[in-house]
PDB file of C-alpha atoms in Angstrom:
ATOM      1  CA  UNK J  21      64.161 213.315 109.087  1.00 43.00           C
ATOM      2  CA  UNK J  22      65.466 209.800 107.563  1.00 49.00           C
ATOM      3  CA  UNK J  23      69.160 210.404 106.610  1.00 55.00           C
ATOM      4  CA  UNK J  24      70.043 210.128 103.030  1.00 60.00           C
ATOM      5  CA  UNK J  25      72.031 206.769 102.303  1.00 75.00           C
ATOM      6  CA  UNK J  26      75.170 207.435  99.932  1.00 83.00           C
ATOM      7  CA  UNK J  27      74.859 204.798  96.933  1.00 87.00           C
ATOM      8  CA  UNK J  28      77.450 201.748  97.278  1.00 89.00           C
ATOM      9  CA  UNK J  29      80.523 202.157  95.009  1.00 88.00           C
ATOM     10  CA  UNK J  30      82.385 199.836  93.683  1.00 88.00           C
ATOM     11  CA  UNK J  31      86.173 200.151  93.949  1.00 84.00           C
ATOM     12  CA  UNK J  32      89.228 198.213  95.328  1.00 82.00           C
ATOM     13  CA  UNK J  33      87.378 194.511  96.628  1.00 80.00           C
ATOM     14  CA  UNK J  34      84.071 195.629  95.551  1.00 79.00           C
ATOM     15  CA  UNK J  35      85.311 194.949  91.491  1.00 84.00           C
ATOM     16  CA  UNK J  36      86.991 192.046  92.027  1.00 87.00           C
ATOM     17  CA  UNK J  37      83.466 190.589  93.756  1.00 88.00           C
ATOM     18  CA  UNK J  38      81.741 192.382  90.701  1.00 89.00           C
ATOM     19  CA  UNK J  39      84.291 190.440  88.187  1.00 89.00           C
ATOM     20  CA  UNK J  40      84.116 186.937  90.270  1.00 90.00           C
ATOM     21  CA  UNK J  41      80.065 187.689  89.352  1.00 90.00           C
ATOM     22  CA  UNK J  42      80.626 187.805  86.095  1.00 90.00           C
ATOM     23  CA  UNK J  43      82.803 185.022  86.261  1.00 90.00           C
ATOM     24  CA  UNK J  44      80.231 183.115  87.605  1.00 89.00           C
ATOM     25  CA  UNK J  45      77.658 183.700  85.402  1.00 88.00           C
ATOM     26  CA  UNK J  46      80.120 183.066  82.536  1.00 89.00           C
ATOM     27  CA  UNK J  47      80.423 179.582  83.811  1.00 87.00           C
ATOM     28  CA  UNK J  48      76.651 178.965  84.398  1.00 85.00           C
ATOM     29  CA  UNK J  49      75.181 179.961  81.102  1.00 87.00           C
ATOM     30  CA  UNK J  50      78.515 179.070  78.934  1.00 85.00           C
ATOM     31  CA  UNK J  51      78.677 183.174  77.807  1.00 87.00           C
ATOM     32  CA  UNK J  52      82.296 184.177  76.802  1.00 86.00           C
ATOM     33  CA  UNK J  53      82.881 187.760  76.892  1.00 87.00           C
ATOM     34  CA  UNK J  54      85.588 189.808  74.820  1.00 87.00           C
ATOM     35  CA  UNK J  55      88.343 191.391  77.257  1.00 83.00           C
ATOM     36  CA  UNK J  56      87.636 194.713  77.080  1.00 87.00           C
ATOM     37  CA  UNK J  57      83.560 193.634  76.934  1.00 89.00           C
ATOM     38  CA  UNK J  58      82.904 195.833  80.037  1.00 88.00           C
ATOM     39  CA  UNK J  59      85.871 198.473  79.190  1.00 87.00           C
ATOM     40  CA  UNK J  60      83.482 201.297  78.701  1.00 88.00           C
ATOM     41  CA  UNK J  61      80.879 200.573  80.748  1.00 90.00           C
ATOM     42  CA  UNK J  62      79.706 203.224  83.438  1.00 89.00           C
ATOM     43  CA  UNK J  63      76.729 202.061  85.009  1.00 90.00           C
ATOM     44  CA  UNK J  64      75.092 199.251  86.236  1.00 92.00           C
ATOM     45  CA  UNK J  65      72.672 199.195  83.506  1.00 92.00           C
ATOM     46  CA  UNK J  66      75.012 199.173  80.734  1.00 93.00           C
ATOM     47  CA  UNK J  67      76.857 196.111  82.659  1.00 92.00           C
ATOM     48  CA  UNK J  68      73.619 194.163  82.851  1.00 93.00           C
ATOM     49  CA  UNK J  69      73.402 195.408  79.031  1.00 93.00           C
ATOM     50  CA  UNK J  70      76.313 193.812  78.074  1.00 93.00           C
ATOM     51  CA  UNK J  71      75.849 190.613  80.371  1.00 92.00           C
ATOM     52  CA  UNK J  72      72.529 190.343  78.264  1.00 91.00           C
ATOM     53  CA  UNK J  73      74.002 190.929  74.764  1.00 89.00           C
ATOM     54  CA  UNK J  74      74.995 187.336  73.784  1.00 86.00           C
ATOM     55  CA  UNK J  75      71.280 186.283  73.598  1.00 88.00           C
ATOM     56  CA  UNK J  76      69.573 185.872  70.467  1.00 89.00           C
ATOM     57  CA  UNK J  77      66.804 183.495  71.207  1.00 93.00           C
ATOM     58  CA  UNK J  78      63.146 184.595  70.516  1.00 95.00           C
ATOM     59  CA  UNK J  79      61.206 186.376  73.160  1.00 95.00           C
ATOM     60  CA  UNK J  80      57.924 185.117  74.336  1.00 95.00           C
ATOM     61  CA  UNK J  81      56.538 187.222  77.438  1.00 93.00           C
ATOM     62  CA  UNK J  82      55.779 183.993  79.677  1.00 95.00           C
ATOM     63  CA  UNK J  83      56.780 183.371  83.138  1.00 96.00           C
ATOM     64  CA  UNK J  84      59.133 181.164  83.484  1.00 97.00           C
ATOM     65  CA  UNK J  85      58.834 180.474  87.311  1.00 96.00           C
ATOM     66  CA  UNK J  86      55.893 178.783  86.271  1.00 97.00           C
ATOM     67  CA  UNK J  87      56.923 176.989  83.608  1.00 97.00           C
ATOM     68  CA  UNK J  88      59.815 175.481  86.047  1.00 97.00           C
ATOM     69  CA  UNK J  89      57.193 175.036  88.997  1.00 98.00           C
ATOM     70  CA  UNK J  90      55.188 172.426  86.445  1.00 97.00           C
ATOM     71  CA  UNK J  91      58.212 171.202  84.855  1.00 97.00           C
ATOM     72  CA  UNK J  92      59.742 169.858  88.882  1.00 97.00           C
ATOM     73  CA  UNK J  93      56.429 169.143  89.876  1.00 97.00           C
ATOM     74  CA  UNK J  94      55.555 166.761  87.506  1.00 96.00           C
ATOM     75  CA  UNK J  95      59.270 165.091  88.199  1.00 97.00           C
ATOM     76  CA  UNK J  96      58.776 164.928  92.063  1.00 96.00           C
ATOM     77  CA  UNK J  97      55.344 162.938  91.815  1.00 95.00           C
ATOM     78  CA  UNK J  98      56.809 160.112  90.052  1.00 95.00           C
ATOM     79  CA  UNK J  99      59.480 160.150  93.668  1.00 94.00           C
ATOM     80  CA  UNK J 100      57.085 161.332  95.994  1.00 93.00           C
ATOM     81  CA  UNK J 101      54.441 159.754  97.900  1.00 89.00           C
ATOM     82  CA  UNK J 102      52.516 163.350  98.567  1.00 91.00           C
ATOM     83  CA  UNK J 103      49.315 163.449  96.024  1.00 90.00           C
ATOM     84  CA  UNK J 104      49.632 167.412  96.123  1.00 95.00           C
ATOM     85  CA  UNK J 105      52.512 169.229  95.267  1.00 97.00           C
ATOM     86  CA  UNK J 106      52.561 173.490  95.648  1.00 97.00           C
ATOM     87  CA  UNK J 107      55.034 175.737  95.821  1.00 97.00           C
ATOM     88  CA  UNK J 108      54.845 175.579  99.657  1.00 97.00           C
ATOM     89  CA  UNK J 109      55.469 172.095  99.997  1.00 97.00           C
ATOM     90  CA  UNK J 110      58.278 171.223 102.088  1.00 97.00           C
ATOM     91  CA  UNK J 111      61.103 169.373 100.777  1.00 97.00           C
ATOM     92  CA  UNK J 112      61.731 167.418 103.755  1.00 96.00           C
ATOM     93  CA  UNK J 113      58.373 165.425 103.098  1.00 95.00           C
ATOM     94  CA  UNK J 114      58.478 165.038  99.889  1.00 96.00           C
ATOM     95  CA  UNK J 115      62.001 163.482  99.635  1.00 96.00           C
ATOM     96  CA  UNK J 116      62.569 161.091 102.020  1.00 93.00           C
ATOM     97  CA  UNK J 117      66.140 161.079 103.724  1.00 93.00           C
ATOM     98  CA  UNK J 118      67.109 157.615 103.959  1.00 91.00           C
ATOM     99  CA  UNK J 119      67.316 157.345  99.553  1.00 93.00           C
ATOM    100  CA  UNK J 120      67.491 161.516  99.229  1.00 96.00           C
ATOM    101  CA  UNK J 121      71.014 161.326  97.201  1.00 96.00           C
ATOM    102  CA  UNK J 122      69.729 158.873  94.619  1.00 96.00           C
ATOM    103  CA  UNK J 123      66.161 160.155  94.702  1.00 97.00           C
ATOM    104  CA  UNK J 124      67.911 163.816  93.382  1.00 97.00           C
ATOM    105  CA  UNK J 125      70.288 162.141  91.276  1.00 97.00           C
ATOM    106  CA  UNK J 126      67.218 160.893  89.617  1.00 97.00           C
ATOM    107  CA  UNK J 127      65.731 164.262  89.781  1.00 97.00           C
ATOM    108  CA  UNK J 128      68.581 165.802  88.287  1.00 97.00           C
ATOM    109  CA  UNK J 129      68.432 163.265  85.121  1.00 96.00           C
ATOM    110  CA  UNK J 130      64.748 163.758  83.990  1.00 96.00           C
ATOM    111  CA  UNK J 131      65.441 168.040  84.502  1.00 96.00           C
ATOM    112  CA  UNK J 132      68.337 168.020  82.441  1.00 94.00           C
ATOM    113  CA  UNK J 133      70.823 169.777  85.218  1.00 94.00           C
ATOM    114  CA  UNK J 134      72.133 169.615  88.363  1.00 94.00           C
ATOM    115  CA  UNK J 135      69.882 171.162  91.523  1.00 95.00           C
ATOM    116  CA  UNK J 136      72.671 171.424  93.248  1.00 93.00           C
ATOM    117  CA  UNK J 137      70.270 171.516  96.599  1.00 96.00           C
ATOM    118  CA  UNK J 138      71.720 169.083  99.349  1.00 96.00           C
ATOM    119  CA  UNK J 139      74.377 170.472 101.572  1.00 95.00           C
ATOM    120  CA  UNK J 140      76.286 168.579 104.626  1.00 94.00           C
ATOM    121  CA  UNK J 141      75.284 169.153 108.236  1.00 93.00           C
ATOM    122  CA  UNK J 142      76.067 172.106 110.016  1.00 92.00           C
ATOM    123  CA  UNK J 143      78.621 170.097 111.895  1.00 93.00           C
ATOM    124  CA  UNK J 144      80.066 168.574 109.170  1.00 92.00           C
ATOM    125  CA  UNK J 145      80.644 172.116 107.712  1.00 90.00           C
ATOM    126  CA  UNK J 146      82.488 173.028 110.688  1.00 92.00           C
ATOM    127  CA  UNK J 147      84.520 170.124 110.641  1.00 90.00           C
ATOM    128  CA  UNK J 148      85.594 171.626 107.231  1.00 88.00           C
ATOM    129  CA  UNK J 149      86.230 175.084 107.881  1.00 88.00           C
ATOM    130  CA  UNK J 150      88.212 173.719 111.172  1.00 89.00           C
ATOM    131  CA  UNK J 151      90.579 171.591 108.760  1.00 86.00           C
ATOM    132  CA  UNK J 152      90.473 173.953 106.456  1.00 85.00           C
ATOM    133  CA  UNK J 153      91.839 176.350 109.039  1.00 87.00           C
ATOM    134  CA  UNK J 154      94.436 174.286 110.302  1.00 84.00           C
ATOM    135  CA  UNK J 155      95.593 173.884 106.748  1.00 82.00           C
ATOM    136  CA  UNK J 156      96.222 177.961 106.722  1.00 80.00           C
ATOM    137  CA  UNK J 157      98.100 177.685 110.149  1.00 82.00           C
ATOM    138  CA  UNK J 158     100.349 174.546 109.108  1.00 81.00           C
ATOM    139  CA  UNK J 159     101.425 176.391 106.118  1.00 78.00           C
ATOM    140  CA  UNK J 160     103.778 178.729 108.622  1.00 77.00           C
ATOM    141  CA  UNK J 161     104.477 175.333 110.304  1.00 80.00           C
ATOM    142  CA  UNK J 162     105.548 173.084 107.904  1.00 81.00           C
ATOM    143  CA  UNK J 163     105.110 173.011 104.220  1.00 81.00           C
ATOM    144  CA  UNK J 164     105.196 169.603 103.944  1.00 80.00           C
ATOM    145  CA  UNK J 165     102.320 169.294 107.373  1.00 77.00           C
ATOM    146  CA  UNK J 166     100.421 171.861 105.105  1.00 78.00           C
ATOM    147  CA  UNK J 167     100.614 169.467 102.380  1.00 85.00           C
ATOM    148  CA  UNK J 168      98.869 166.777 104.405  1.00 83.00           C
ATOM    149  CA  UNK J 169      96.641 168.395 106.452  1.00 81.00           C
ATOM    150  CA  UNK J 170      95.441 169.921 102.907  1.00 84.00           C
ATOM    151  CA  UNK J 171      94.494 166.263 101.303  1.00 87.00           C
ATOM    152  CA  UNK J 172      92.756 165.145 104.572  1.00 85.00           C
ATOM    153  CA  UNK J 173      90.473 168.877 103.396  1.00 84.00           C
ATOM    154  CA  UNK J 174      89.981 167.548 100.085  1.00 90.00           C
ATOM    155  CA  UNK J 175      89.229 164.128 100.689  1.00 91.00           C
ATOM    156  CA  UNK J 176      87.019 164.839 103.383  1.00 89.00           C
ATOM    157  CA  UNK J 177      85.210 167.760 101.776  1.00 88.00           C
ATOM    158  CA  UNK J 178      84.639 165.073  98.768  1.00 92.00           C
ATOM    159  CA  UNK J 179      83.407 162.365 101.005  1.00 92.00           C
ATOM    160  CA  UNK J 180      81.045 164.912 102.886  1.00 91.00           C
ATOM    161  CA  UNK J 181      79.779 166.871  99.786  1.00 90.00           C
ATOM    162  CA  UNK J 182      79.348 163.358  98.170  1.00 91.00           C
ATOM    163  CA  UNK J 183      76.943 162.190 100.937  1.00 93.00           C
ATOM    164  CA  UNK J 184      75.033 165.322 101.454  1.00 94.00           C
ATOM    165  CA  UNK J 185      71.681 165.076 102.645  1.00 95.00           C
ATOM    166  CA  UNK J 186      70.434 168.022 104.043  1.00 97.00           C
ATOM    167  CA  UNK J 187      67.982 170.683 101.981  1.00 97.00           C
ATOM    168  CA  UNK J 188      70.021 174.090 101.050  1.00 96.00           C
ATOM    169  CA  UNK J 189      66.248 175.299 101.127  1.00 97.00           C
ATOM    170  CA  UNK J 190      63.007 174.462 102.517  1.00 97.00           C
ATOM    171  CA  UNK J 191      60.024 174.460 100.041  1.00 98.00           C
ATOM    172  CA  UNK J 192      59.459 173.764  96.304  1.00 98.00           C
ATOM    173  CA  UNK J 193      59.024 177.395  95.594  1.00 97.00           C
ATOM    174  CA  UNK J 194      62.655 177.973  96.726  1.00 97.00           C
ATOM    175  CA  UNK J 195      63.752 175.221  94.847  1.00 98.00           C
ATOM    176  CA  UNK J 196      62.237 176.671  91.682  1.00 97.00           C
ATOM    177  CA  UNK J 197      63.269 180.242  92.190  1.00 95.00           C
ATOM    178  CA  UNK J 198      67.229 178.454  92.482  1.00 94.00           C
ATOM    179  CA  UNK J 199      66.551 176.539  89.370  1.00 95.00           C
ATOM    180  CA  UNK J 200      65.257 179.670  87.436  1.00 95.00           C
ATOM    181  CA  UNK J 201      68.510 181.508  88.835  1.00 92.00           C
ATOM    182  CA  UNK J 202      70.941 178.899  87.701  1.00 91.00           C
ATOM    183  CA  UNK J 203      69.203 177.384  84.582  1.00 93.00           C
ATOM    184  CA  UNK J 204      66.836 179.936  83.395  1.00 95.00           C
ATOM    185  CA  UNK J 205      67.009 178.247  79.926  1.00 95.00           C
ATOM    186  CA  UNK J 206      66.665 174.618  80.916  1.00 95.00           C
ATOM    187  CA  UNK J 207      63.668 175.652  83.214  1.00 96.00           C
ATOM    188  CA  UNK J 208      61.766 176.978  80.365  1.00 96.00           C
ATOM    189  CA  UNK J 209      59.119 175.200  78.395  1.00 94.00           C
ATOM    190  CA  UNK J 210      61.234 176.053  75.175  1.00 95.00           C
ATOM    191  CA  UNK J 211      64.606 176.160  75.871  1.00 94.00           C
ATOM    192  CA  UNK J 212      65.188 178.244  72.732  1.00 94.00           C
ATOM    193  CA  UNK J 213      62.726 181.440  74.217  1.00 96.00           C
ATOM    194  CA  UNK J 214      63.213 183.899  76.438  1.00 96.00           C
ATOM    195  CA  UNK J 215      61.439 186.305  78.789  1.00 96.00           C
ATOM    196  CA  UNK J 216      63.770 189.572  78.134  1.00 94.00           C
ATOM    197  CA  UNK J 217      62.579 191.836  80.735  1.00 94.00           C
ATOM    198  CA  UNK J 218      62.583 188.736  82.993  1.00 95.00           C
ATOM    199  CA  UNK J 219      65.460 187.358  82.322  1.00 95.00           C
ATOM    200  CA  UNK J 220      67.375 190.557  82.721  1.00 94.00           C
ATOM    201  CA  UNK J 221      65.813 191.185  86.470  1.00 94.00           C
ATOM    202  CA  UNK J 222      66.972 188.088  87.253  1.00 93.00           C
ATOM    203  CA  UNK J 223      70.676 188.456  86.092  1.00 93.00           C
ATOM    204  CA  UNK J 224      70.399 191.408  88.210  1.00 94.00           C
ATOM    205  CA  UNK J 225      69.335 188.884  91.348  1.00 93.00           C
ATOM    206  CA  UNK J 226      71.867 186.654  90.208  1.00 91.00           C
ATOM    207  CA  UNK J 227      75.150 189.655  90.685  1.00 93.00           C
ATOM    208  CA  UNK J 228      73.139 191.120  93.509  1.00 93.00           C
ATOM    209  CA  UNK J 229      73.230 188.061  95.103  1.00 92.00           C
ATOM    210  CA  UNK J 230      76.793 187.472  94.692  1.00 90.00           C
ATOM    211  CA  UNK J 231      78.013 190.803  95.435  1.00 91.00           C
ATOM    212  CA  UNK J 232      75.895 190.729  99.228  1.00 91.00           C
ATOM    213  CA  UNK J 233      73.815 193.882  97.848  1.00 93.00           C
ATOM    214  CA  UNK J 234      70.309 194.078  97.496  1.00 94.00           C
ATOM    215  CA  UNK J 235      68.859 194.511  93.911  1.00 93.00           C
ATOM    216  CA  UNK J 236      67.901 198.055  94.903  1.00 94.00           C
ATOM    217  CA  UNK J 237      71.430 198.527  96.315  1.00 93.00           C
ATOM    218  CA  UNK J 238      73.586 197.019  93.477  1.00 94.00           C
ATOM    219  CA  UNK J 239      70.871 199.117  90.514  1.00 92.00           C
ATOM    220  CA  UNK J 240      71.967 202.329  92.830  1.00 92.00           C
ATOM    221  CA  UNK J 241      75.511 201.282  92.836  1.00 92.00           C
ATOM    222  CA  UNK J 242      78.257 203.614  90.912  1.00 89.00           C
ATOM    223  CA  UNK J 243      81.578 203.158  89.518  1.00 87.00           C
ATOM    224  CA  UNK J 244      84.830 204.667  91.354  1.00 74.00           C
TER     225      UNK J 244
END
C-alpha cells in the first residue's frame, strides 16, 4: 500500500519564499497589492484569488500559447535562415552564436519585452559564485577586502551577463511557454484580453515555480 503524503505547509522559510513570489509577480505584471491584501487569506485558492483580482480586461477563451508561438515565429524568420519554424525547433540553429546578443536585442524590440533567454557559460557561472563566495569569507577578513572583492562580483557579473550567449532553453516551444509566463499580456494577440481560467493556471505555474513545488504540490499546500 502507497503511503499517504502529508500536504506541504507553509510556515517559517516557506512564507517568506511564498511572499518573495508575490513579490515577483508584483514586479512582472506592475500589480500593487494593499498590505493587508492577503491578511485573511486561508488557502491557496483564495491567494491565487486575490493575485488575480486587479484584472479587469475582457475575457476571450483563446490560447494564448498560440497566439505567442505565431507572434515569435513570425519575428525569428526575418533573423533566421531556417524556412520552417515549429515549436521544436532548436534555438541553437536558428540563432546563430557569433551575432546572438544583437540578433535578441533585435528580437526583444519587435516583441515589445525582454526574453530574458541567454545565460553565461557554466564556467563563467562558477567563476561567479566562486567570487561571490570569497566576498562572504572576506567579510570576516577585512571589511574593507570585502569591499573590493565585492566590486570585482559586480563588475564581472555585469561584463558576463552583458555578453551572454548561451540558450537558458533549448527549443521555441520553451521559449514561448517563458514568454507566456513572464508577459502573458504582451504575448497575446490583444493585449487588452485575457484567458481567465488560463491565465490563473499559469499564475499558479508561475508561484509553483518559484516556491520549488509542483502545481499539484503548492494547490495541496496549507497554511500553518
Amino acid at each position: 500500500m502507497a503511503e499517504d503524503t502529508k500536504p506541504f505547509v507553509f510556515e517559517g522559510y516557506g512564507y517568506e519564499d511564498l511572499e518573495l513570489a508575490i513579490m515577483h509577480f508584483e514586479k512582472d505584471y506592475g500589480f500593487t497589492y494593499a498590505n493587508d491584501a492577503f491578511t485573511n487569506v486561508k488557502s491557496i485558492a483564495e491567494l491565487i484569488d486575490v493575485i488575480c483580482a486587479p484584472i479587469s480586461k475582457e475575457n476571450k477563451e483563446d490560447c494564448t500559447s498560440q497566439q505567442a508561438f505565431y507572434k515569435l515565429k513570425s519575428v525569428l524568420h526575418k533573423y533566421s535562415e531556417e524556412a520552417v519554424i515549429t515549436p521544436s525547433s532548436q534555438l541553437e540553429k536558428l540563432i546563430k552564436r557569433k551575432n546572438r546578443i544583437a540578433t535578441i536585442r533585435s528580437i526583444e524590440n519587435e516583441l515589445g519585452f525582454e526574453l530574458k533567454v541567454l545565460k553565461p557559460t557554466a564556467e563563467l557561472s562558477l567563476f561567479l559564485w566562486l567570487v561571490f563566495l570569497g566576498t562572504v569569507v572576506s567579510v570576516f577578513i577585512s571589511m574593507y577586502f570585502a569591499m573590493l572583492i565585492g566590486f570585482i562580483w559586480l563588475l564581472s557579473y555585469w561584463i558576463i551577463y552583458s555578453n551572454a550567449k548561451e540558450f537558458k532553453v533549448e527549443t521555441v516551444g520553451e521559449l514561448v511557454k517563458q514568454m507566456v509566463m513572464n508577459n502573458y499580456f504582451k504575448s497575446r494577440r490583444d493585449p487588452n484580453t485575457i484567458n481567465e481560467q488560463e491565465f490563473r493556471k499559469m499564475v499558479i505555474s508561475f508561484i509553483a515555480d518559484l516556491v520549488g513545488l509542483t502545481e499539484e504540490e503548492l494547490l495541496e499546500a496549507q497554511f500553518g
